[in-house]
Amino acid sequence: MSNTQALIGLVAQHSSDQPDRYFLNAAYVNAIHNAGGIPIIIPYQPLEGIRTVLHQVRGVVLTGGVDVDPQRYGEAPHRACGEINPLRDELDLAVTELALERNLPILAICRGAQVLNVALGGTLVQDIPEQIPGAIKHRQEAPKWYGTHSVSIQPGSLLSSIVGSDAQVNSYHHQAIAKVGTGLRVSAEAPDGVVEAVESTSGSFVLGVQWHPELMEERCPAARALFRHFVQAVLAN
Ligand code: MN
């Protein structure tokens, strides 16, 4: 494959309504395309197929969606845990593990950041309002492109090299990273201390953000920069 072709796999979302559907919000596809990558959607399928796809793509986007089954990180479901989807967990965790094994750049968004953390042995806050007293509102009711809260970004992190020392971000989550997975470190926090980004300690481009930059990229240069730097990392890898 030529160096100028960045085939990037995006995990499909899954609705378990009948008939069930694999799908993906177009904003993810558009953001990768706008950043110079070639997006390809990866639906749930047996592991052999996922393995074959992961040999073709050069980077992976872990996308948003429902909650991760708490049993995946050794917990029973809290009463405020939301919808879970075992097929989605199986797909996402397989893609994450294979991408890490192959040292592919990973951009993990919202649920994706939580999946990345769980794949590396971390745990999640199952419901921020129930489990973090004094937390700010992380379930935004405002236009999707609008940043409703700030995040402070760790100096010296990969994330700070892309977006600087702070950012305004949108917020569509009720869960968050609790215990940080092995090989990850926190790279951004909300004003209430909720983890808003994690990244690899190894220096490779493995970055998870709790917000949705794909919904902001048309209006927000920092959100665009995340995708641009990700695609650049894919091309350089
Ligand atoms: Mn938030």
PDB file of C-alpha atoms and ligand atoms in Angstrom:
ATOM      1  CA  MET A   1       0.000   0.000   0.000  1.00  0.00           C
ATOM      2  CA  SER A   2       1.327   3.418  -0.905  1.00  0.00           C
ATOM      3  CA  ASN A   3       2.389   5.775   1.843  1.00  0.00           C
ATOM      4  CA  THR A   4      -0.132   8.363   0.762  1.00  0.00           C
ATOM      5  CA  GLN A   5      -3.093   6.048   1.328  1.00  0.00           C
ATOM      6  CA  ALA A   6      -4.362   6.055   4.870  1.00  0.00           C
ATOM      7  CA  LEU A   7      -7.115   3.454   5.004  1.00  0.00           C
ATOM      8  CA  ILE A   8      -8.719   4.028   8.387  1.00  0.00           C
ATOM      9  CA  GLY A   9     -11.187   1.623   9.990  1.00  0.00           C
ATOM     10  CA  LEU A  10     -14.097   3.049  11.968  1.00  0.00           C
ATOM     11  CA  VAL A  11     -16.046   0.643  14.157  1.00  0.00           C
ATOM     12  CA  ALA A  12     -19.730   0.557  13.286  1.00  0.00           C
ATOM     13  CA  GLN A  13     -22.378   1.342  15.834  1.00  0.00           C
ATOM     14  CA  HIS A  14     -25.075  -1.274  16.370  1.00  0.00           C
ATOM     15  CA  SER A  15     -28.736  -0.804  17.129  1.00  0.00           C
ATOM     16  CA  SER A  16     -30.300  -3.938  18.586  1.00  0.00           C
ATOM     17  CA  ASP A  17     -33.877  -2.851  17.722  1.00  0.00           C
ATOM     18  CA  GLN A  18     -35.607  -5.208  15.289  1.00  0.00           C
ATOM     19  CA  PRO A  19     -34.541  -5.332  12.557  1.00  0.00           C
ATOM     20  CA  ASP A  20     -31.115  -4.545  13.957  1.00  0.00           C
ATOM     21  CA  ARG A  21     -28.702  -2.320  12.044  1.00  0.00           C
ATOM     22  CA  TYR A  22     -25.003  -1.616  11.782  1.00  0.00           C
ATOM     23  CA  PHE A  23     -24.518   2.072  11.126  1.00  0.00           C
ATOM     24  CA  LEU A  24     -22.255   5.039  11.727  1.00  0.00           C
ATOM     25  CA  ASN A  25     -22.951   8.744  12.060  1.00  0.00           C
ATOM     26  CA  ALA A  26     -21.662  10.434   8.918  1.00  0.00           C
ATOM     27  CA  ALA A  27     -19.730  13.008  10.965  1.00  0.00           C
ATOM     28  CA  TYR A  28     -17.033  10.393  11.772  1.00  0.00           C
ATOM     29  CA  VAL A  29     -16.630   9.473   8.114  1.00  0.00           C
ATOM     30  CA  ASN A  30     -16.575  13.119   7.020  1.00  0.00           C
ATOM     31  CA  ALA A  31     -14.019  14.106   9.671  1.00  0.00           C
ATOM     32  CA  ILE A  32     -11.605  11.376   8.537  1.00  0.00           C
ATOM     33  CA  HIS A  33     -12.161  12.231   4.893  1.00  0.00           C
ATOM     34  CA  ASN A  34     -11.646  15.959   5.559  1.00  0.00           C
ATOM     35  CA  ALA A  35      -8.371  15.155   7.339  1.00  0.00           C
ATOM     36  CA  GLY A  36      -7.069  13.246   4.298  1.00  0.00           C
ATOM     37  CA  GLY A  37      -7.824   9.688   5.360  1.00  0.00           C
ATOM     38  CA  ILE A  38      -9.880   7.034   3.586  1.00  0.00           C
ATOM     39  CA  PRO A  39     -12.630   5.893   5.945  1.00  0.00           C
ATOM     40  CA  ILE A  40     -13.930   2.324   5.981  1.00  0.00           C
ATOM     41  CA  ILE A  41     -16.628   1.093   8.364  1.00  0.00           C
ATOM     42  CA  ILE A  42     -16.032  -2.154  10.296  1.00  0.00           C
ATOM     43  CA  PRO A  43     -19.239  -3.966  11.290  1.00  0.00           C
ATOM     44  CA  TYR A  44     -19.576  -6.745  13.861  1.00  0.00           C
ATOM     45  CA  GLN A  45     -18.469 -10.088  12.424  1.00  0.00           C
ATOM     46  CA  PRO A  46     -16.590 -13.202  13.549  1.00  0.00           C
ATOM     47  CA  LEU A  47     -13.074 -12.589  14.818  1.00  0.00           C
ATOM     48  CA  GLU A  48     -11.363 -13.997  11.706  1.00  0.00           C
ATOM     49  CA  GLY A  49     -12.974 -11.269   9.600  1.00  0.00           C
ATOM     50  CA  ILE A  50     -12.017  -8.550  12.062  1.00  0.00           C
ATOM     51  CA  ARG A  51      -8.452  -9.868  11.996  1.00  0.00           C
ATOM     52  CA  THR A  52      -8.365  -9.672   8.183  1.00  0.00           C
ATOM     53  CA  VAL A  53      -9.718  -6.104   8.188  1.00  0.00           C
ATOM     54  CA  LEU A  54      -7.146  -5.068  10.800  1.00  0.00           C
ATOM     55  CA  HIS A  55      -4.394  -6.230   8.425  1.00  0.00           C
ATOM     56  CA  GLN A  56      -5.730  -3.850   5.766  1.00  0.00           C
ATOM     57  CA  VAL A  57      -6.289  -0.665   7.737  1.00  0.00           C
ATOM     58  CA  ARG A  58      -3.492   1.586   8.988  1.00  0.00           C
ATOM     59  CA  GLY A  59      -5.387   3.303  11.774  1.00  0.00           C
ATOM     60  CA  VAL A  60      -8.522   2.810  13.819  1.00  0.00           C
ATOM     61  CA  VAL A  61     -11.266   5.099  15.126  1.00  0.00           C
ATOM     62  CA  LEU A  62     -13.206   3.732  18.115  1.00  0.00           C
ATOM     63  CA  THR A  63     -16.577   5.445  17.888  1.00  0.00           C
ATOM     64  CA  GLY A  64     -19.301   6.466  20.320  1.00  0.00           C
ATOM     65  CA  GLY A  65     -22.280   4.422  21.455  1.00  0.00           C
ATOM     66  CA  VAL A  66     -23.943   2.709  24.381  1.00  0.00           C
ATOM     67  CA  ASP A  67     -22.314   1.776  27.703  1.00  0.00           C
ATOM     68  CA  VAL A  68     -19.684  -0.952  28.017  1.00  0.00           C
ATOM     69  CA  ASP A  69     -20.977  -4.008  29.911  1.00  0.00           C
ATOM     70  CA  PRO A  70     -19.588  -3.450  33.442  1.00  0.00           C
ATOM     71  CA  GLN A  71     -18.794  -7.189  33.646  1.00  0.00           C
ATOM     72  CA  ARG A  72     -16.041  -6.404  31.122  1.00  0.00           C
ATOM     73  CA  TYR A  73     -14.261  -4.561  33.938  1.00  0.00           C
ATOM     74  CA  GLY A  74     -15.314  -6.832  36.757  1.00  0.00           C
ATOM     75  CA  GLU A  75     -18.323  -4.946  38.106  1.00  0.00           C
ATOM     76  CA  ALA A  76     -22.026  -5.689  38.474  1.00  0.00           C
ATOM     77  CA  PRO A  77     -24.337  -3.184  36.777  1.00  0.00           C
ATOM     78  CA  HIS A  78     -25.048  -0.118  38.908  1.00  0.00           C
ATOM     79  CA  ARG A  79     -28.766   0.820  38.855  1.00  0.00           C
ATOM     80  CA  ALA A  80     -27.909   3.854  36.696  1.00  0.00           C
ATOM     81  CA  CYS A  81     -25.819   1.964  34.133  1.00  0.00           C
ATOM     82  CA  GLY A  82     -27.339   2.512  30.680  1.00  0.00           C
ATOM     83  CA  GLU A  83     -28.037   0.268  27.686  1.00  0.00           C
ATOM     84  CA  ILE A  84     -25.330  -2.251  26.892  1.00  0.00           C
ATOM     85  CA  ASN A  85     -24.688  -4.297  23.751  1.00  0.00           C
ATOM     86  CA  PRO A  86     -22.565  -7.467  23.948  1.00  0.00           C
ATOM     87  CA  LEU A  87     -21.963  -7.637  20.172  1.00  0.00           C
ATOM     88  CA  ARG A  88     -20.667  -4.089  20.161  1.00  0.00           C
ATOM     89  CA  ASP A  89     -18.379  -4.840  23.120  1.00  0.00           C
ATOM     90  CA  GLU A  90     -17.021  -7.901  21.343  1.00  0.00           C
ATOM     91  CA  LEU A  91     -16.331  -5.942  18.136  1.00  0.00           C
ATOM     92  CA  ASP A  92     -14.807  -2.913  19.841  1.00  0.00           C
ATOM     93  CA  LEU A  93     -12.581  -4.867  22.211  1.00  0.00           C
ATOM     94  CA  ALA A  94     -11.334  -7.154  19.424  1.00  0.00           C
ATOM     95  CA  VAL A  95     -10.533  -4.173  17.176  1.00  0.00           C
ATOM     96  CA  THR A  96      -8.791  -2.384  20.051  1.00  0.00           C
ATOM     97  CA  GLU A  97      -6.692  -5.386  21.047  1.00  0.00           C
ATOM     98  CA  LEU A  98      -5.655  -6.124  17.454  1.00  0.00           C
ATOM     99  CA  ALA A  99      -4.865  -2.457  16.752  1.00  0.00           C
ATOM    100  CA  LEU A 100      -2.704  -2.243  19.887  1.00  0.00           C
ATOM    101  CA  GLU A 101      -0.989  -5.519  18.948  1.00  0.00           C
ATOM    102  CA  ARG A 102      -0.229  -4.146  15.479  1.00  0.00           C
ATOM    103  CA  ASN A 103       0.843  -0.768  16.877  1.00  0.00           C
ATOM    104  CA  LEU A 104      -1.708   1.112  14.765  1.00  0.00           C
ATOM    105  CA  PRO A 105      -2.615   4.709  15.648  1.00  0.00           C
ATOM    106  CA  ILE A 106      -5.942   4.814  17.513  1.00  0.00           C
ATOM    107  CA  LEU A 107      -8.317   7.738  17.919  1.00  0.00           C
ATOM    108  CA  ALA A 108     -10.925   6.760  20.489  1.00  0.00           C
ATOM    109  CA  ILE A 109     -14.017   8.926  20.878  1.00  0.00           C
ATOM    110  CA  CYS A 110     -16.407   8.983  23.866  1.00  0.00           C
ATOM    111  CA  ARG A 111     -17.428   5.305  24.316  1.00  0.00           C
ATOM    112  CA  GLY A 112     -14.279   4.570  22.320  1.00  0.00           C
ATOM    113  CA  ALA A 113     -12.085   6.136  25.014  1.00  0.00           C
ATOM    114  CA  GLN A 114     -13.898   4.014  27.598  1.00  0.00           C
ATOM    115  CA  VAL A 115     -13.409   0.868  25.476  1.00  0.00           C
ATOM    116  CA  LEU A 116      -9.703   1.660  25.102  1.00  0.00           C
ATOM    117  CA  ASN A 117      -9.400   2.020  28.874  1.00  0.00           C
ATOM    118  CA  VAL A 118     -11.286  -1.237  29.576  1.00  0.00           C
ATOM    119  CA  ALA A 119      -9.227  -3.124  26.968  1.00  0.00           C
ATOM    120  CA  LEU A 120      -6.134  -2.121  28.939  1.00  0.00           C
ATOM    121  CA  GLY A 121      -7.531  -3.270  32.272  1.00  0.00           C
ATOM    122  CA  GLY A 122      -9.068   0.014  33.455  1.00  0.00           C
ATOM    123  CA  THR A 123     -12.515   0.609  34.934  1.00  0.00           C
ATOM    124  CA  LEU A 124     -15.361   3.088  34.392  1.00  0.00           C
ATOM    125  CA  VAL A 125     -17.572   5.331  36.455  1.00  0.00           C
ATOM    126  CA  GLN A 126     -20.952   3.763  35.614  1.00  0.00           C
ATOM    127  CA  ASP A 127     -22.936   6.953  36.140  1.00  0.00           C
ATOM    128  CA  ILE A 128     -21.377  10.345  36.812  1.00  0.00           C
ATOM    129  CA  PRO A 129     -24.400  11.992  38.503  1.00  0.00           C
ATOM    130  CA  GLU A 130     -24.850   8.999  40.854  1.00  0.00           C
ATOM    131  CA  GLN A 131     -21.218   8.282  41.589  1.00  0.00           C
ATOM    132  CA  ILE A 132     -19.419  11.654  41.489  1.00  0.00           C
ATOM    133  CA  PRO A 133     -20.936  14.127  43.955  1.00  0.00           C
ATOM    134  CA  GLY A 134     -20.661  17.715  42.727  1.00  0.00           C
ATOM    135  CA  ALA A 135     -19.957  16.748  39.124  1.00  0.00           C
ATOM    136  CA  ILE A 136     -20.852  19.279  36.441  1.00  0.00           C
ATOM    137  CA  LYS A 137     -23.367  18.506  33.691  1.00  0.00           C
ATOM    138  CA  HIS A 138     -21.807  16.127  31.156  1.00  0.00           C
ATOM    139  CA  ARG A 139     -25.044  15.394  29.283  1.00  0.00           C
ATOM    140  CA  GLN A 140     -25.221  18.434  27.084  1.00  0.00           C
ATOM    141  CA  GLU A 141     -28.454  20.030  25.914  1.00  0.00           C
ATOM    142  CA  ALA A 142     -27.116  22.500  23.344  1.00  0.00           C
ATOM    143  CA  PRO A 143     -26.096  22.427  19.672  1.00  0.00           C
ATOM    144  CA  LYS A 144     -23.789  19.493  19.041  1.00  0.00           C
ATOM    145  CA  TRP A 145     -20.908  21.602  17.792  1.00  0.00           C
ATOM    146  CA  TYR A 146     -20.933  23.811  20.907  1.00  0.00           C
ATOM    147  CA  GLY A 147     -18.415  23.389  23.715  1.00  0.00           C
ATOM    148  CA  THR A 148     -20.321  23.399  27.011  1.00  0.00           C
ATOM    149  CA  HIS A 149     -17.438  22.834  29.402  1.00  0.00           C
ATOM    150  CA  SER A 150     -13.722  23.372  29.543  1.00  0.00           C
ATOM    151  CA  VAL A 151     -11.005  20.760  29.861  1.00  0.00           C
ATOM    152  CA  SER A 152      -7.524  21.375  31.198  1.00  0.00           C
ATOM    153  CA  ILE A 153      -4.863  19.499  29.335  1.00  0.00           C
ATOM    154  CA  GLN A 154      -1.698  17.995  30.835  1.00  0.00           C
ATOM    155  CA  PRO A 155       1.434  19.883  29.792  1.00  0.00           C
ATOM    156  CA  GLY A 156       3.783  17.734  27.720  1.00  0.00           C
ATOM    157  CA  SER A 157       1.025  15.379  26.574  1.00  0.00           C
ATOM    158  CA  LEU A 158       0.339  14.377  22.979  1.00  0.00           C
ATOM    159  CA  LEU A 159      -3.048  16.071  23.342  1.00  0.00           C
ATOM    160  CA  SER A 160      -1.469  19.371  24.437  1.00  0.00           C
ATOM    161  CA  SER A 161       0.849  19.273  21.413  1.00  0.00           C
ATOM    162  CA  ILE A 162      -2.283  19.197  19.238  1.00  0.00           C
ATOM    163  CA  VAL A 163      -4.776  21.476  20.990  1.00  0.00           C
ATOM    164  CA  GLY A 164      -2.788  23.415  23.602  1.00  0.00           C
ATOM    165  CA  SER A 165      -3.314  23.790  27.343  1.00  0.00           C
ATOM    166  CA  ASP A 166      -7.109  23.928  27.427  1.00  0.00           C
ATOM    167  CA  ALA A 167     -10.170  23.561  25.229  1.00  0.00           C
ATOM    168  CA  GLN A 168     -13.936  23.965  25.242  1.00  0.00           C
ATOM    169  CA  VAL A 169     -15.576  20.633  24.462  1.00  0.00           C
ATOM    170  CA  ASN A 170     -19.034  19.243  23.867  1.00  0.00           C
ATOM    171  CA  SER A 171     -20.203  16.583  26.302  1.00  0.00           C
ATOM    172  CA  TYR A 172     -22.529  13.626  25.683  1.00  0.00           C
ATOM    173  CA  HIS A 173     -21.559  11.104  28.315  1.00  0.00           C
ATOM    174  CA  HIS A 174     -22.847   9.877  31.642  1.00  0.00           C
ATOM    175  CA  GLN A 175     -19.924   7.527  32.211  1.00  0.00           C
ATOM    176  CA  ALA A 176     -16.209   8.253  32.496  1.00  0.00           C
ATOM    177  CA  ILE A 177     -12.875   6.606  33.044  1.00  0.00           C
ATOM    178  CA  ALA A 178     -12.268   5.579  36.675  1.00  0.00           C
ATOM    179  CA  LYS A 179      -9.114   3.473  37.164  1.00  0.00           C
ATOM    180  CA  VAL A 180      -6.804   4.242  34.240  1.00  0.00           C
ATOM    181  CA  GLY A 181      -5.708   1.242  32.173  1.00  0.00           C
ATOM    182  CA  THR A 182      -2.143  -0.061  31.953  1.00  0.00           C
ATOM    183  CA  GLY A 183       0.001   1.965  29.575  1.00  0.00           C
ATOM    184  CA  LEU A 184      -2.386   4.925  29.574  1.00  0.00           C
ATOM    185  CA  ARG A 185      -2.234   8.245  31.358  1.00  0.00           C
ATOM    186  CA  VAL A 186      -4.785  10.983  31.881  1.00  0.00           C
ATOM    187  CA  SER A 187      -4.209  13.846  29.459  1.00  0.00           C
ATOM    188  CA  ALA A 188      -7.253  16.044  30.160  1.00  0.00           C
ATOM    189  CA  GLU A 189      -9.754  16.659  32.960  1.00  0.00           C
ATOM    190  CA  ALA A 190     -13.001  18.584  33.283  1.00  0.00           C
ATOM    191  CA  PRO A 191     -13.305  21.223  36.060  1.00  0.00           C
ATOM    192  CA  ASP A 192     -14.892  18.561  38.315  1.00  0.00           C
ATOM    193  CA  GLY A 193     -11.947  16.195  37.878  1.00  0.00           C
ATOM    194  CA  VAL A 194     -13.773  13.861  35.475  1.00  0.00           C
ATOM    195  CA  VAL A 195     -11.262  12.285  33.087  1.00  0.00           C
ATOM    196  CA  GLU A 196     -11.791  13.775  29.622  1.00  0.00           C
ATOM    197  CA  ALA A 197      -8.828  12.282  27.734  1.00  0.00           C
ATOM    198  CA  VAL A 198      -6.279   9.495  28.028  1.00  0.00           C
ATOM    199  CA  GLU A 199      -3.292   8.655  25.889  1.00  0.00           C
ATOM    200  CA  SER A 200      -0.546   6.067  25.578  1.00  0.00           C
ATOM    201  CA  THR A 201       2.502   6.501  27.799  1.00  0.00           C
ATOM    202  CA  SER A 202       4.634   5.003  25.011  1.00  0.00           C
ATOM    203  CA  GLY A 203       4.534   8.042  22.728  1.00  0.00           C
ATOM    204  CA  SER A 204       2.586   6.269  19.996  1.00  0.00           C
ATOM    205  CA  PHE A 205      -0.640   7.896  18.755  1.00  0.00           C
ATOM    206  CA  VAL A 206      -3.187   6.172  20.982  1.00  0.00           C
ATOM    207  CA  LEU A 207      -5.543   8.898  22.153  1.00  0.00           C
ATOM    208  CA  GLY A 208      -8.976   8.754  23.704  1.00  0.00           C
ATOM    209  CA  VAL A 209     -11.199  11.793  24.173  1.00  0.00           C
ATOM    210  CA  GLN A 210     -14.445  11.823  26.104  1.00  0.00           C
ATOM    211  CA  TRP A 211     -15.971  14.500  23.866  1.00  0.00           C
ATOM    212  CA  HIS A 212     -17.105  14.315  20.227  1.00  0.00           C
ATOM    213  CA  PRO A 213     -14.631  16.258  18.044  1.00  0.00           C
ATOM    214  CA  GLU A 214     -16.309  14.907  14.881  1.00  0.00           C
ATOM    215  CA  LEU A 215     -19.383  17.014  15.730  1.00  0.00           C
ATOM    216  CA  MET A 216     -17.246  20.137  16.275  1.00  0.00           C
ATOM    217  CA  GLU A 217     -14.727  19.944  13.452  1.00  0.00           C
ATOM    218  CA  GLU A 218     -16.619  22.171  11.010  1.00  0.00           C
ATOM    219  CA  ARG A 219     -16.473  25.105  13.424  1.00  0.00           C
ATOM    220  CA  CYS A 220     -13.602  24.351  15.789  1.00  0.00           C
ATOM    221  CA  PRO A 221      -9.956  24.359  14.604  1.00  0.00           C
ATOM    222  CA  ALA A 222      -8.813  22.335  17.638  1.00  0.00           C
ATOM    223  CA  ALA A 223     -11.289  19.557  16.808  1.00  0.00           C
ATOM    224  CA  ARG A 224     -10.107  19.555  13.172  1.00  0.00           C
ATOM    225  CA  ALA A 225      -6.511  19.416  14.359  1.00  0.00           C
ATOM    226  CA  LEU A 226      -7.187  16.187  16.265  1.00  0.00           C
ATOM    227  CA  PHE A 227      -8.235  14.414  13.064  1.00  0.00           C
ATOM    228  CA  ARG A 228      -5.452  15.983  11.011  1.00  0.00           C
ATOM    229  CA  HIS A 229      -2.758  14.907  13.496  1.00  0.00           C
ATOM    230  CA  PHE A 230      -4.296  11.442  13.725  1.00  0.00           C
ATOM    231  CA  VAL A 231      -4.212  10.959   9.931  1.00  0.00           C
ATOM    232  CA  GLN A 232      -0.647  12.329   9.859  1.00  0.00           C
ATOM    233  CA  ALA A 233       0.344   9.771  12.509  1.00  0.00           C
ATOM    234  CA  VAL A 234      -1.260   7.034  10.407  1.00  0.00           C
ATOM    235  CA  LEU A 235       0.688   8.126   7.327  1.00  0.00           C
ATOM    236  CA  ALA A 236       3.946   8.327   9.280  1.00  0.00           C
ATOM    237  CA  ASN A 237       3.509   4.932  10.982  1.00  0.00           C
TER     238      ASN A 237
HETATM  239 MN    MN B   1     -17.657  15.996  29.591  1.00  0.00          MN
END
